């Protein structure tokens, strides 16, 4: 360890000692007006309370003309009482008849619409914040940001209010955020970090109250909301019981119940406990084509593991929640104590329920993850993470240390060192250094990584290590040019080079990938990508692929994209066709269709396939909707159908759900599951 990791630790210490951490720029400040009575949230700004408050103005563009004043007039007012903080948005539009309003799904990408939102750094730590946004339909978007913008969690949901209204000269919106859903320190004279955003998709303009931002979520660049007088958040607990019934053709009806319990330990820390959780109504995994010899990383969709996942994200992925199958119980603690961010997960599961390995069903494994981070130098951090699976007396996992450093607004570095443990005693270390440059229009990084030979065997019971036995060099350059003339809106160039050797110095792979993307003023998009790679396995392979993509986006809820690629993959000639269409049938109804077609010649491994995916959502209102999901994968003869009706009578958690499913929702597997009906009732106390 001394020989391999000494330079790593020395480099970190030198950079820590030389970094100033604070850039000496003037911080924009504002205050909120304390009011006696709650504001009625209806999108209409005629409430008497708003008339007495001076608006925030002077927004700065992030795109397309970085650092220039916004071309749009935006006014925001802030008020608060003992229970909530309120925001009013007045968004002037030069063409109000063409306001984009297509996103009706909660946590959908509302930046595709005319939208506005706030970001609240309630710890004032320059690293973490809450997100709250809405569009001109009143659709809600919420989430959390960690690591000074490097990690975002849009799965976090909370109960708050939003409403919007069209006007003759644009649109208005109101947001009410209860203090009970936030973590903060109470008292007088409190300061929160604050930024406010507006999206205008017709010209791709995004602007912020504080700017120019180098990244939309760069918390360390936020302004300040000062002189807050904050009391207790109110009730300390929330209980969310549920009951579900299942009716499957030719089988006996089944039923079960469970409960989620949330408790605020302190004003800065909360605990979540789930008992017998149900994920039957979670959307199925989308089928993908894998042209590599490595495992695909499948996105997590289960709410218990999604919420708070931003705390556990590291470049060497020590925790991968998809390793955990069905759980009878789970517990989480997240928050902040004396400058330390703390996150803990414990859950029990049968490893066989992931479908990965055959083990005895009466044996359970215990999965434990502990994460802590300390803010340093104003806007950087250093952290520790421990991840372990205990099963039948054997422990597998890792202990790691990582840091994210910001030397200036654009220069930074991430670094991590990991020690794995388990049955393999040699090759148990991993570490990386990644200095980078990030601005609003460019990115550059160089990364060196060391991956010991025993990492996968030791860590992949709870981690995601795609490959080991590597000494790896990686670099990437991305540059965006905003032209706004000659028919061109913007041009982006992206190039990446990666090469790695075994620990014995044998070349295992090199890869070069270049991409040119052109967006035209008439809303057409063109993209050309070329990839060349060398792989050494049982023999040497030279793979290549060239793709041409054409797309059109109205920026009003209608778009399509089609790409066609040809190349060679592990001694097979390949052709790849991919396409996607999004169509807004009405303000309430949208449809999305995607296809993937792969041809392999010769096809000795039976890899040629068709994949079709259809999604459709119909919103009677934002809390009453119907969702449809259908997909097929011909290579495994898989057909999967899900239909879900949801009525959120106590949004977002109190709901009635009726679901129909046929076929398994698990990625890459076929199921003989027949017609199945689920009915789920969840309540909130």
Short mmCIF file of C-alpha atoms in Angstrom, two decimals, residues 284-285 639-641 661-667 669-673:
data_model
loop_
_atom_site.label_atom_id
_atom_site.label_comp_id
_atom_site.label_asym_id
_atom_site.label_seq_id
_atom_site.Cartn_x
_atom_site.Cartn_y
_atom_site.Cartn_z
CA UNK A 284 -40.22 -2.30 -15.68
CA UNK A 285 -36.55 -2.22 -16.63
CA UNK A 639 -43.16 -9.37 -23.95
CA UNK A 640 -43.91 -7.14 -21.01
CA UNK A 641 -47.07 -5.06 -20.47
CA UNK A 661 -49.04 -6.61 -15.62
CA UNK A 662 -48.09 -9.43 -17.92
CA UNK A 663 -44.52 -10.72 -18.12
CA UNK A 664 -41.60 -9.96 -15.83
CA UNK A 665 -40.35 -6.43 -15.25
CA UNK A 666 -36.76 -7.58 -14.59
CA UNK A 667 -34.14 -6.69 -17.18
CA UNK A 669 -35.18 -12.17 -18.36
CA UNK A 670 -38.27 -13.85 -19.76
CA UNK A 671 -41.20 -14.80 -17.57
CA UNK A 672 -44.30 -16.91 -17.90
CA UNK A 673 -46.19 -14.55 -15.56
#
